[in-house]
Short mmCIF file of C-alpha atoms and ligand atoms in Angstrom, two decimals:
data_model
loop_
_atom_site.label_atom_id
_atom_site.label_comp_id
_atom_site.label_asym_id
_atom_site.label_seq_id
_atom_site.Cartn_x
_atom_site.Cartn_y
_atom_site.Cartn_z
CA MET V 1 -3.40 -4.78 20.70
CA PHE V 2 0.04 -6.42 20.88
CA ALA V 3 1.55 -9.10 18.66
CA ALA V 4 2.88 -12.23 20.32
CA PRO V 5 6.51 -11.80 21.35
CA PHE V 6 9.10 -12.16 18.56
CA ASP V 7 12.78 -11.72 17.83
CA TYR V 8 13.75 -9.12 15.23
CA ALA V 9 16.35 -9.27 12.44
CA ARG V 10 17.17 -6.77 9.98
CA PRO V 11 19.60 -8.28 7.42
CA LYS V 12 21.43 -6.05 5.01
CA THR V 13 21.72 -8.36 2.18
CA LEU V 14 19.51 -10.76 0.30
CA ASP V 15 21.81 -13.68 1.08
CA GLU V 16 21.72 -12.90 4.77
CA ALA V 17 18.01 -12.71 4.70
CA LEU V 18 17.67 -16.22 2.67
CA SER V 19 19.97 -17.79 5.22
CA LEU V 20 17.78 -16.45 8.18
CA LEU V 21 14.85 -17.96 6.56
CA SER V 22 16.62 -21.43 5.90
CA LYS V 23 17.74 -21.54 9.48
CA HIS V 24 14.53 -20.76 11.20
CA GLY V 25 12.11 -22.44 8.76
CA ASP V 26 8.36 -22.20 9.64
CA GLU V 27 9.24 -19.87 12.67
CA ALA V 28 10.42 -17.06 10.68
CA ARG V 29 8.33 -14.48 8.55
CA LEU V 30 9.50 -11.67 6.21
CA LEU V 31 8.37 -8.16 6.90
CA ALA V 32 8.06 -5.79 3.86
CA GLY V 33 5.66 -2.78 4.42
CA GLY V 34 4.01 -4.70 7.19
CA HIS V 35 0.56 -3.41 6.29
CA SER V 36 -0.88 -7.04 5.81
CA LEU V 37 1.46 -8.81 8.27
CA ILE V 38 1.29 -6.45 11.23
CA PRO V 39 -2.53 -6.39 11.45
CA ALA V 40 -2.54 -10.11 11.27
CA MET V 41 0.04 -10.24 13.93
CA LYS V 42 -1.95 -8.04 16.32
CA LEU V 43 -4.96 -10.33 15.76
CA ARG V 44 -2.42 -13.14 16.45
CA LEU V 45 -3.61 -14.91 13.12
CA ALA V 46 0.20 -14.69 12.57
CA GLN V 47 2.62 -15.46 15.27
CA PRO V 48 6.20 -15.69 13.96
CA ARG V 49 8.95 -16.16 16.46
CA LEU V 50 11.36 -14.42 14.17
CA VAL V 51 10.56 -11.41 11.93
CA VAL V 52 12.94 -10.72 9.24
CA ASP V 53 12.59 -7.07 8.26
CA ILE V 54 13.71 -6.71 4.54
CA GLY V 55 12.85 -2.93 4.69
CA ARG V 56 16.54 -1.92 4.31
CA LEU V 57 17.84 -4.36 1.86
CA ASP V 58 19.69 -2.95 -1.02
CA GLY V 59 18.66 -3.82 -4.60
CA LEU V 60 14.93 -4.46 -4.13
CA ARG V 61 13.94 -0.74 -4.24
CA GLN V 62 14.44 0.40 -7.77
CA ILE V 63 12.24 0.96 -10.85
CA GLU V 64 14.20 0.46 -14.12
CA ALA V 65 13.07 1.03 -17.73
CA ARG V 66 15.10 -0.53 -20.38
CA ASP V 67 14.18 -1.20 -24.12
CA GLY V 68 10.53 -1.17 -23.54
CA ARG V 69 10.79 -3.59 -20.54
CA LEU V 70 10.29 -2.42 -16.91
CA ALA V 71 11.70 -3.99 -13.73
CA ILE V 72 10.23 -3.09 -10.40
CA GLY V 73 11.90 -4.15 -7.15
CA ALA V 74 9.71 -5.92 -4.78
CA MET V 75 10.22 -3.44 -1.99
CA VAL V 76 8.99 -0.57 -4.02
CA THR V 77 6.07 1.06 -2.35
CA HIS V 78 2.67 1.77 -3.82
CA ALA V 79 3.38 5.59 -3.29
CA GLU V 80 6.76 5.34 -5.32
CA ILE V 81 4.97 3.52 -8.17
CA ALA V 82 2.02 6.14 -8.05
CA ALA V 83 4.50 9.00 -8.17
CA SER V 84 6.69 7.70 -10.97
CA ARG V 85 6.90 9.88 -13.96
CA THR V 86 8.55 7.06 -15.77
CA LEU V 87 5.79 4.56 -15.24
CA ALA V 88 3.10 7.30 -15.89
CA ASP V 89 4.46 7.64 -19.43
CA LEU V 90 5.36 4.07 -20.24
CA CYS V 91 2.68 1.96 -18.44
CA PRO V 92 -0.14 4.11 -16.82
CA LEU V 93 -1.86 0.95 -15.73
CA LEU V 94 0.79 0.59 -13.04
CA VAL V 95 0.28 4.14 -11.77
CA GLU V 96 -3.53 3.87 -11.81
CA VAL V 97 -3.35 0.63 -9.82
CA ALA V 98 -0.89 2.11 -7.12
CA SER V 99 -3.01 5.20 -6.69
CA ALA V 100 -6.13 3.40 -6.08
CA ILE V 101 -4.78 1.24 -3.18
CA GLY V 102 -6.08 2.13 0.27
CA ASP V 103 -4.98 5.48 1.31
CA LEU V 104 -1.91 7.62 1.42
CA GLN V 105 -0.48 6.04 4.62
CA VAL V 106 -0.90 2.68 3.37
CA ARG V 107 0.58 3.42 0.02
CA ASN V 108 3.58 4.97 1.90
CA LYS V 109 4.45 1.59 3.63
CA GLY V 110 2.82 -1.35 1.48
CA THR V 111 4.98 -2.74 -1.17
CA ILE V 112 4.16 -4.32 -4.56
CA GLY V 113 6.30 -7.45 -3.59
CA GLY V 114 4.46 -7.86 -0.25
CA SER V 115 0.82 -7.38 -1.86
CA LEU V 116 1.79 -10.04 -4.49
CA VAL V 117 3.03 -12.60 -1.94
CA HIS V 118 -0.02 -11.93 0.46
CA ALA V 119 -2.37 -12.59 -2.51
CA ASP V 120 -5.48 -11.11 -1.00
CA PRO V 121 -8.35 -11.86 -3.42
CA ALA V 122 -9.47 -8.34 -3.12
CA GLY V 123 -5.91 -6.83 -3.61
CA ASP V 124 -5.26 -4.72 -6.50
CA TRP V 125 -1.80 -5.85 -8.02
CA PRO V 126 -2.88 -9.18 -9.23
CA ALA V 127 -5.17 -7.60 -11.98
CA ALA V 128 -2.33 -5.61 -13.39
CA ILE V 129 0.27 -8.47 -13.08
CA LEU V 130 -2.04 -10.78 -14.98
CA ALA V 131 -2.92 -8.34 -17.69
CA LEU V 132 0.77 -7.32 -18.32
CA ASP V 133 1.52 -11.03 -18.26
CA ALA V 134 4.47 -10.22 -15.80
CA GLU V 135 7.45 -12.16 -15.08
CA ILE V 136 8.27 -12.69 -11.37
CA GLU V 137 11.70 -13.36 -10.18
CA ILE V 138 12.16 -15.38 -6.91
CA ALA V 139 15.20 -15.87 -4.99
CA GLY V 140 15.74 -19.06 -2.85
CA PRO V 141 18.23 -21.31 -1.20
CA GLN V 142 18.98 -22.82 -4.57
CA GLY V 143 19.39 -19.65 -6.57
CA ARG V 144 16.89 -17.70 -8.58
CA ARG V 145 13.81 -18.64 -10.80
CA THR V 146 11.24 -16.81 -12.84
CA VAL V 147 7.56 -17.56 -12.76
CA THR V 148 4.88 -16.13 -15.16
CA ALA V 149 1.93 -14.27 -13.77
CA GLY V 150 -0.30 -17.10 -14.95
CA ALA V 151 1.41 -19.56 -12.75
CA PHE V 152 1.84 -17.31 -9.76
CA PHE V 153 -1.49 -17.13 -8.05
CA THR V 154 -2.26 -20.77 -6.90
CA GLY V 155 -5.04 -20.14 -4.43
CA ILE V 156 -6.66 -17.94 -1.85
CA LEU V 157 -3.80 -16.19 -0.08
CA GLU V 158 -1.50 -18.63 -2.00
CA THR V 159 1.34 -18.13 -4.46
CA ALA V 160 4.11 -19.85 -6.24
CA VAL V 161 6.63 -18.10 -3.61
CA LYS V 162 7.59 -21.10 -1.42
CA PRO V 163 8.60 -20.86 2.33
CA GLY V 164 12.28 -19.68 2.45
CA GLU V 165 11.95 -17.78 -0.83
CA ILE V 166 11.99 -14.06 -1.46
CA LEU V 167 10.09 -12.27 -4.28
CA CYS V 168 12.80 -9.99 -5.87
CA GLU V 169 11.52 -8.38 -8.94
CA ILE V 170 8.63 -7.88 -11.13
CA ARG V 171 9.36 -7.56 -14.81
CA VAL V 172 6.63 -6.49 -17.52
CA THR V 173 6.59 -5.14 -21.01
CA ALA V 174 5.75 -1.51 -21.15
CA ALA V 175 2.09 -0.93 -22.28
CA ALA V 176 1.19 2.65 -22.95
CA ALA V 177 -2.46 1.49 -23.99
CA SER V 178 -3.39 0.15 -20.59
CA ALA V 179 -5.93 1.08 -17.82
CA TYR V 180 -7.25 0.00 -14.37
CA VAL V 181 -10.91 0.61 -13.25
CA LYS V 182 -11.80 -0.36 -9.77
CA THR V 183 -14.84 -0.42 -7.67
CA GLU V 184 -13.85 -0.39 -4.23
CA GLN V 185 -15.21 -1.43 -0.76
CA LYS V 186 -15.75 2.05 0.68
CA ALA V 187 -14.49 1.47 4.21
CA SER V 188 -11.06 -0.32 3.26
CA GLY V 189 -10.51 0.72 -0.25
CA PHE V 190 -9.96 -3.12 -1.23
CA ALA V 191 -11.48 -4.00 -4.54
CA LEU V 192 -14.81 -5.39 -4.81
CA CYS V 193 -13.84 -5.67 -8.61
CA GLY V 194 -10.76 -4.40 -10.20
CA VAL V 195 -10.21 -4.70 -13.87
CA ALA V 196 -6.80 -4.10 -15.62
CA ALA V 197 -6.75 -3.97 -19.43
CA VAL V 198 -3.85 -3.93 -21.86
CA VAL V 199 -4.73 -3.14 -25.47
CA ASP V 200 -2.24 -4.03 -28.36
CA ALA V 201 -4.02 -2.42 -31.39
CA THR V 202 -1.44 -3.45 -33.91
CA ALA V 203 -1.55 -7.13 -32.87
CA ARG V 204 -5.32 -6.78 -32.44
CA ARG V 205 -4.96 -8.45 -28.96
CA VAL V 206 -6.09 -7.43 -25.51
CA ARG V 207 -5.26 -8.91 -22.14
CA VAL V 208 -7.62 -8.59 -19.16
CA GLY V 209 -6.80 -9.26 -15.46
CA ILE V 210 -9.76 -9.33 -12.86
CA THR V 211 -9.35 -9.04 -9.03
CA GLY V 212 -11.93 -9.06 -6.31
CA VAL V 213 -14.53 -11.13 -8.29
CA ALA V 214 -13.37 -14.79 -7.82
CA PRO V 215 -11.40 -16.49 -5.02
CA VAL V 216 -8.25 -16.31 -7.24
CA PRO V 217 -7.53 -13.43 -9.72
CA TYR V 218 -7.90 -14.40 -13.23
CA ARG V 219 -7.37 -13.56 -16.90
CA ALA V 220 -10.88 -12.97 -18.63
CA ALA V 221 -9.95 -15.65 -21.36
CA ALA V 222 -13.47 -15.35 -23.06
CA VAL V 223 -13.17 -11.54 -23.40
CA GLU V 224 -9.69 -11.99 -24.95
CA ARG V 225 -10.67 -14.63 -27.35
CA ALA V 226 -13.67 -12.67 -28.61
CA LEU V 227 -11.33 -9.74 -29.43
CA GLU V 228 -8.52 -11.70 -30.89
CA GLY V 229 -7.86 -10.36 -34.44
CA GLN V 230 -10.81 -7.83 -34.29
CA ALA V 231 -10.58 -4.11 -34.98
CA LEU V 232 -10.85 -2.71 -31.52
CA ALA V 233 -13.87 -0.53 -31.89
CA GLU V 234 -15.96 0.74 -28.92
CA GLY V 235 -18.93 -1.56 -29.90
CA SER V 236 -16.91 -4.68 -30.13
CA LEU V 237 -15.06 -4.04 -26.81
CA ALA V 238 -18.34 -3.39 -25.01
CA ALA V 239 -19.84 -6.63 -26.31
CA ALA V 240 -16.80 -8.73 -25.51
CA ALA V 241 -16.80 -7.30 -21.98
CA GLY V 242 -20.25 -8.93 -21.43
CA GLN V 243 -18.16 -12.17 -21.06
CA ALA V 244 -15.86 -10.87 -18.06
CA ALA V 245 -17.32 -13.27 -15.59
CA ALA V 246 -18.04 -16.30 -17.99
CA GLY V 247 -17.08 -19.49 -16.36
CA VAL V 248 -16.26 -17.89 -12.92
CA THR V 249 -18.06 -18.49 -9.66
CA PRO V 250 -17.80 -15.08 -8.05
CA LEU V 251 -17.33 -14.52 -4.37
CA ALA V 252 -20.33 -13.46 -2.18
CA ASP V 253 -20.09 -11.68 1.17
CA ILE V 254 -21.52 -8.71 3.13
CA HIS V 255 -20.06 -6.27 0.83
CA ALA V 256 -21.33 -7.56 -2.49
CA SER V 257 -23.43 -10.45 -3.74
CA ALA V 258 -21.96 -12.90 -6.54
CA ASP V 259 -24.27 -11.34 -9.11
CA TYR V 260 -23.19 -7.72 -8.35
CA ARG V 261 -19.60 -8.73 -8.45
CA ALA V 262 -20.12 -10.27 -11.98
CA HIS V 263 -21.97 -7.22 -12.97
CA LEU V 264 -19.18 -5.17 -11.91
CA ALA V 265 -16.67 -7.42 -13.76
CA ARG V 266 -18.55 -6.71 -17.05
CA VAL V 267 -19.00 -2.98 -16.65
CA ASN V 268 -15.46 -2.30 -15.36
CA THR V 269 -13.96 -4.50 -18.17
CA ALA V 270 -15.92 -2.38 -20.69
CA ARG V 271 -14.56 0.90 -19.18
CA ALA V 272 -11.08 -0.43 -18.79
CA LEU V 273 -10.82 -1.62 -22.46
CA GLN V 274 -12.25 1.61 -23.70
CA ARG V 275 -9.98 3.78 -21.70
CA ALA V 276 -6.98 1.72 -22.61
CA ALA V 277 -7.79 1.75 -26.24
CA SER V 278 -8.11 5.42 -26.12
CA ARG V 279 -4.42 5.86 -24.93
CA MET W 1 11.72 -15.06 24.77
CA ALA W 2 12.09 -12.06 22.57
CA SER W 3 15.22 -10.08 22.99
CA PRO W 4 15.05 -6.32 23.47
CA VAL W 5 16.58 -4.22 20.65
CA GLN W 6 18.35 -0.99 20.92
CA ILE W 7 16.94 1.83 18.69
CA ARG W 8 18.00 5.33 17.97
CA VAL W 9 15.38 7.57 16.62
CA THR W 10 15.35 11.30 15.96
CA ILE W 11 11.85 12.64 16.97
CA ASN W 12 11.26 16.37 16.22
CA GLY W 13 14.94 17.08 16.07
CA THR W 14 15.95 15.17 19.22
CA LEU W 15 17.73 11.91 19.30
CA HIS W 16 16.16 9.26 21.58
CA THR W 17 17.87 5.97 22.43
CA HIS W 18 15.95 3.09 23.84
CA GLU W 19 15.93 -0.58 24.47
CA VAL W 20 12.53 -1.78 23.29
CA GLU W 21 10.63 -5.06 22.70
CA PRO W 22 10.31 -5.80 19.02
CA ARG W 23 6.56 -6.03 19.27
CA LEU W 24 6.05 -2.58 20.78
CA LEU W 25 4.13 -0.51 18.20
CA LEU W 26 5.57 2.88 17.14
CA VAL W 27 2.48 4.65 18.56
CA HIS W 28 2.99 3.13 22.00
CA TYR W 29 6.61 3.92 21.77
CA LEU W 30 5.95 7.60 21.14
CA ARG W 31 3.18 7.92 23.74
CA GLU W 32 4.41 5.71 26.54
CA VAL W 33 8.15 5.54 26.29
CA CYS W 34 8.72 9.19 24.91
CA GLY W 35 5.76 10.72 26.70
CA LEU W 36 4.64 12.34 23.39
CA THR W 37 0.82 11.95 23.84
CA GLY W 38 -0.18 14.41 20.94
CA THR W 39 -0.22 11.23 18.69
CA HIS W 40 -3.64 9.49 19.28
CA VAL W 41 -4.65 5.97 19.30
CA GLY W 42 -8.06 5.64 17.60
CA CYS W 43 -8.85 2.26 16.18
CA GLU W 44 -5.48 0.46 16.52
CA THR W 45 -6.61 -1.46 13.48
CA SER W 46 -4.96 0.66 10.56
CA LEU W 47 -8.02 2.32 9.70
CA CYS W 48 -8.73 5.57 11.25
CA GLY W 49 -5.32 7.57 10.87
CA ALA W 50 -5.45 9.23 14.23
CA CYS W 51 -1.99 7.76 15.02
CA THR W 52 -0.35 9.32 11.71
CA VAL W 53 3.04 10.71 12.06
CA LEU W 54 5.89 11.47 9.49
CA VAL W 55 8.70 8.98 9.15
CA ASP W 56 11.27 10.46 6.99
CA GLY W 57 8.70 13.05 5.64
CA LYS W 58 6.19 10.21 4.82
CA ALA W 59 2.75 10.00 6.57
CA VAL W 60 2.50 6.50 8.27
CA LYS W 61 0.01 5.02 10.64
CA SER W 62 2.25 4.49 13.77
CA CYS W 63 -0.10 1.73 14.93
CA THR W 64 0.95 -0.30 11.84
CA MET W 65 4.66 -0.15 12.44
CA PHE W 66 6.89 -1.61 15.10
CA ALA W 67 9.21 1.02 16.97
CA VAL W 68 12.15 -1.14 15.83
CA GLN W 69 11.26 -0.36 12.12
CA ALA W 70 11.90 3.35 12.94
CA ASP W 71 15.41 2.79 14.05
CA GLY W 72 17.61 5.24 12.33
CA CYS W 73 14.71 7.24 10.97
CA ALA W 74 13.69 10.99 11.44
CA LEU W 75 10.15 11.23 12.85
CA THR W 76 7.94 14.20 13.16
CA THR W 77 5.05 14.34 15.47
CA ILE W 78 2.16 16.93 16.04
CA GLU W 79 4.41 18.33 18.84
CA GLY W 80 7.13 19.01 16.42
CA LEU W 81 5.17 21.32 14.07
CA ALA W 82 5.10 24.60 15.80
CA VAL W 83 8.28 26.67 16.00
CA ASN W 84 8.78 28.80 18.97
CA GLY W 85 5.17 28.89 19.64
CA ASP W 86 4.18 29.74 16.14
CA LEU W 87 1.75 27.39 14.60
CA HIS W 88 2.52 25.47 11.32
CA PRO W 89 0.33 26.69 8.53
CA VAL W 90 -1.78 23.53 8.56
CA GLN W 91 -2.36 24.04 12.26
CA GLU W 92 -3.27 27.70 11.69
CA GLY W 93 -5.60 26.58 8.88
CA PHE W 94 -7.38 24.22 11.37
CA TRP W 95 -7.77 27.15 13.78
CA GLU W 96 -9.00 29.72 11.20
CA ARG W 97 -11.39 27.47 9.52
CA HIS W 98 -12.80 25.55 12.53
CA ALA W 99 -11.62 22.28 11.33
CA LEU W 100 -12.14 20.40 14.50
CA GLN W 101 -14.71 19.67 17.13
CA CYS W 102 -13.76 16.95 19.72
CA GLY W 103 -10.08 17.10 18.18
CA TYR W 104 -9.48 13.33 18.48
CA CYS W 105 -8.57 13.01 14.79
CA THR W 106 -6.73 16.29 14.47
CA PRO W 107 -3.21 15.31 15.00
CA GLY W 108 -3.39 12.58 12.32
CA MET W 109 -5.33 14.90 9.95
CA VAL W 110 -2.72 17.65 10.21
CA MET W 111 0.33 15.26 9.83
CA THR W 112 -1.18 13.84 6.67
CA ALA W 113 -2.03 17.32 5.33
CA VAL W 114 1.64 18.29 6.05
CA GLN W 115 3.08 15.63 3.70
CA LEU W 116 0.37 16.56 1.05
CA LEU W 117 1.57 20.19 1.17
CA ALA W 118 5.20 19.15 1.03
CA ASP W 119 4.35 17.17 -2.23
CA ARG W 120 1.94 19.58 -3.88
CA LYS W 121 1.98 23.32 -3.56
CA ARG W 122 -1.72 23.99 -4.55
CA PRO W 123 -3.75 20.79 -4.19
CA THR W 124 -7.25 20.86 -5.41
CA ARG W 125 -10.17 20.06 -3.15
CA GLU W 126 -10.40 16.67 -4.73
CA GLU W 127 -6.65 16.07 -4.21
CA ILE W 128 -7.04 16.96 -0.56
CA ALA W 129 -9.97 14.75 -0.06
CA HIS W 130 -8.02 11.82 -1.79
CA ALA W 131 -4.99 12.44 0.48
CA LEU W 132 -6.96 12.57 3.64
CA ARG W 133 -8.97 9.32 2.82
CA GLY W 134 -7.19 7.36 5.43
CA ASN W 135 -8.08 9.70 8.22
CA LEU W 136 -11.67 9.42 9.69
CA CYS W 137 -13.46 12.21 11.53
CA ARG W 138 -16.67 11.43 13.60
CA CYS W 139 -17.41 15.09 14.16
CA THR W 140 -16.96 17.70 11.47
CA GLY W 141 -18.08 16.04 8.13
CA TYR W 142 -14.74 16.94 6.51
CA THR W 143 -15.75 20.08 4.63
CA HIS W 144 -13.96 22.31 7.10
CA ILE W 145 -10.94 20.03 7.29
CA ILE W 146 -10.64 20.56 3.51
CA ASP W 147 -11.20 24.28 3.89
CA ALA W 148 -8.30 24.40 6.45
CA VAL W 149 -5.81 22.64 4.26
CA GLU W 150 -6.76 24.90 1.31
CA HIS W 151 -6.25 27.87 3.56
CA ALA W 152 -2.80 26.48 4.58
CA ALA W 153 -1.84 26.00 0.87
CA ALA W 154 -2.82 29.42 -0.01
CA ARG W 155 -0.95 31.08 3.09
CA ARG W 156 2.53 29.67 2.39
C1 FAD E 1 -6.08 0.07 5.85
C2 FAD E 1 -5.57 -0.79 4.70
C3 FAD E 1 -6.12 -0.63 3.44
C4 FAD E 1 -5.69 -1.33 2.53
N1 FAD E 1 -6.17 -1.10 1.14
C5 FAD E 1 -5.82 -1.97 0.19
C6 FAD E 1 -6.34 -1.83 -1.09
O1 FAD E 1 -7.39 -0.98 -1.42
N2 FAD E 1 -5.85 -2.66 -2.10
C7 FAD E 1 -4.83 -3.44 -1.94
O2 FAD E 1 -4.29 -4.23 -2.84
N3 FAD E 1 -4.35 -3.56 -0.81
C8 FAD E 1 -4.70 -2.93 0.33
N4 FAD E 1 -4.09 -2.99 1.55
C9 FAD E 1 -2.87 -3.93 1.66
C10 FAD E 1 -1.65 -3.31 1.41
O3 FAD E 1 -1.46 -2.93 -0.05
C11 FAD E 1 -0.51 -4.07 1.94
O4 FAD E 1 0.58 -3.19 1.99
C12 FAD E 1 -0.08 -5.41 1.07
O5 FAD E 1 -1.25 -6.18 0.96
C13 FAD E 1 1.13 -6.06 1.70
O6 FAD E 1 2.23 -5.39 1.48
P1 FAD E 1 3.26 -5.10 2.54
O7 FAD E 1 4.57 -4.62 1.90
O8 FAD E 1 2.83 -4.38 3.41
O9 FAD E 1 3.68 -6.69 2.99
P2 FAD E 1 3.84 -7.26 4.46
O10 FAD E 1 2.45 -6.95 5.22
O11 FAD E 1 5.01 -6.79 5.23
O12 FAD E 1 3.89 -8.80 4.11
C14 FAD E 1 2.83 -9.56 3.51
C15 FAD E 1 3.18 -10.98 3.40
O13 FAD E 1 3.95 -11.14 2.38
C16 FAD E 1 5.26 -11.75 2.77
N5 FAD E 1 6.32 -11.01 1.93
C17 FAD E 1 6.43 -9.69 1.95
N6 FAD E 1 7.29 -9.28 1.09
C18 FAD E 1 7.85 -10.57 0.48
C19 FAD E 1 8.73 -10.85 -0.42
N7 FAD E 1 9.48 -9.75 -1.16
N8 FAD E 1 9.05 -12.09 -0.70
C20 FAD E 1 8.39 -13.18 -0.06
N9 FAD E 1 7.54 -12.83 0.76
C21 FAD E 1 7.24 -11.59 1.13
C22 FAD E 1 5.39 -11.53 4.24
O14 FAD E 1 6.13 -12.37 4.90
C23 FAD E 1 3.88 -11.54 4.57
O15 FAD E 1 3.39 -12.90 4.80
C24 FAD E 1 -4.51 -2.35 2.63
C25 FAD E 1 -4.01 -2.34 3.93
C26 FAD E 1 -4.48 -1.52 4.97
C27 FAD E 1 -3.73 -1.73 6.38
S1 FES E 2 -5.05 4.13 15.61
FE1 FES E 2 -3.83 3.73 13.87
S2 FES E 2 -4.98 3.87 12.20
FE2 FES E 2 -6.45 4.03 13.87
S1 FES E 3 -13.06 16.39 15.36
FE1 FES E 3 -13.89 14.73 16.42
S2 FES E 3 -13.06 13.06 15.32
FE2 FES E 3 -12.53 14.66 14.05
#
């Protein structure tokens, strides 16, 4: 299996990468961990003429914690997040998501930024990014802009990152009371249904992000509304979780029917909320 | 047309310098350009793990990486584990615990286990199974492979 021929560039700085993208337009494609792009290139679903490898750019590889806020560079790998002590303490959801992705080799190469931009409907990160209400910083030829998680996922495999732009950083407020519960497709590890929950017991509020169920990952708005201002007891969490697929048309394929995905959304939401609340 | 790129890669302690086509996969570079055929090609679709090698100490599926991405890196393949004919503890574990039948998956299994044991001194059976999830075996049923990695961890 060989990809179509391409030229290869490995810029050292973000500016250099951005100018390569401006110069080559549609013909150029960024390469991060390569674990979505390379399989697609081997199948010739993607045939870029120029591959711009951002694997050695400085400044996109750090995890920073400051005043309850966390900043994660786009090129941080799933494995680095899974192994981060800082994140395990401050935001266990991120560690649980990273550890549940694919397998060790995939986690060693795949990046959070690449996953988010690829926006696979069965990818794991979107659930967490939605539940944490993340801010996503994007660099482009005109400078930097910030997009909120709610405006980031625009369609199947589509995001707010435009051609010529580079996702640089993901920023979230640390949430110790958070958890991820996933039912995976056994062969690939991708999510049939992944639910990320963040519980704020003081403000009596929860946020729930769900991936794998609908064509585009979503916030379970009905669940969140049902629990607004409620004492977050086990019974009320379970009852609210019953609305995890309300208003959603679930995906159906050879791996799971629409009914089964909706069922998983309800069950995993109950479990994720309970685990988050217990932290 | 795509221009070839010069790469310098240290493999099992020896520096290799070659001009390669950017689309050349690392696994084909290792097998066909460097003659290191111990690394196997199973599925070529990122699923089986037979092609696993260590890149800067991390287990990577070499069918899902271009050789150009390895420029400047230090690689270890199955050929690099034994020292003066003495097997690596993981290889010894596979020998002692009969952890292979046809042997096709073995190089990849061993390389992934080597990273696991570098990260964790005494992994549990569950942790071993979790770490080896990206390595498929059509023969053994996995139990003996987990035994082998446990054996290696205990022997160090
Ligand atoms: C066997 C296997 C199992 C997997 N299992 C799972 C799983 O269980 N759950 C899961 O979520 N994922 C899974 N994945 C996907 C994996 O997480 C990928 O690593 C991820 O989807 C893409 O990240 P990457 O860094 O490899 O990106 P790449 O493949 O390098 O890039 C993906 C796309 O994003 C673009 N891109 C990358 N980085 C940026 C950036 N910073 N700014 C702008 N554009 C960018 C690229 O141009 C490309 O179009 C699996 C993959 C494999 C091969
Ligand atoms: S040959 Fe690389 S994963 Fe199967
Ligand atoms: S021993 Fe035959 S595939 Fe594992």
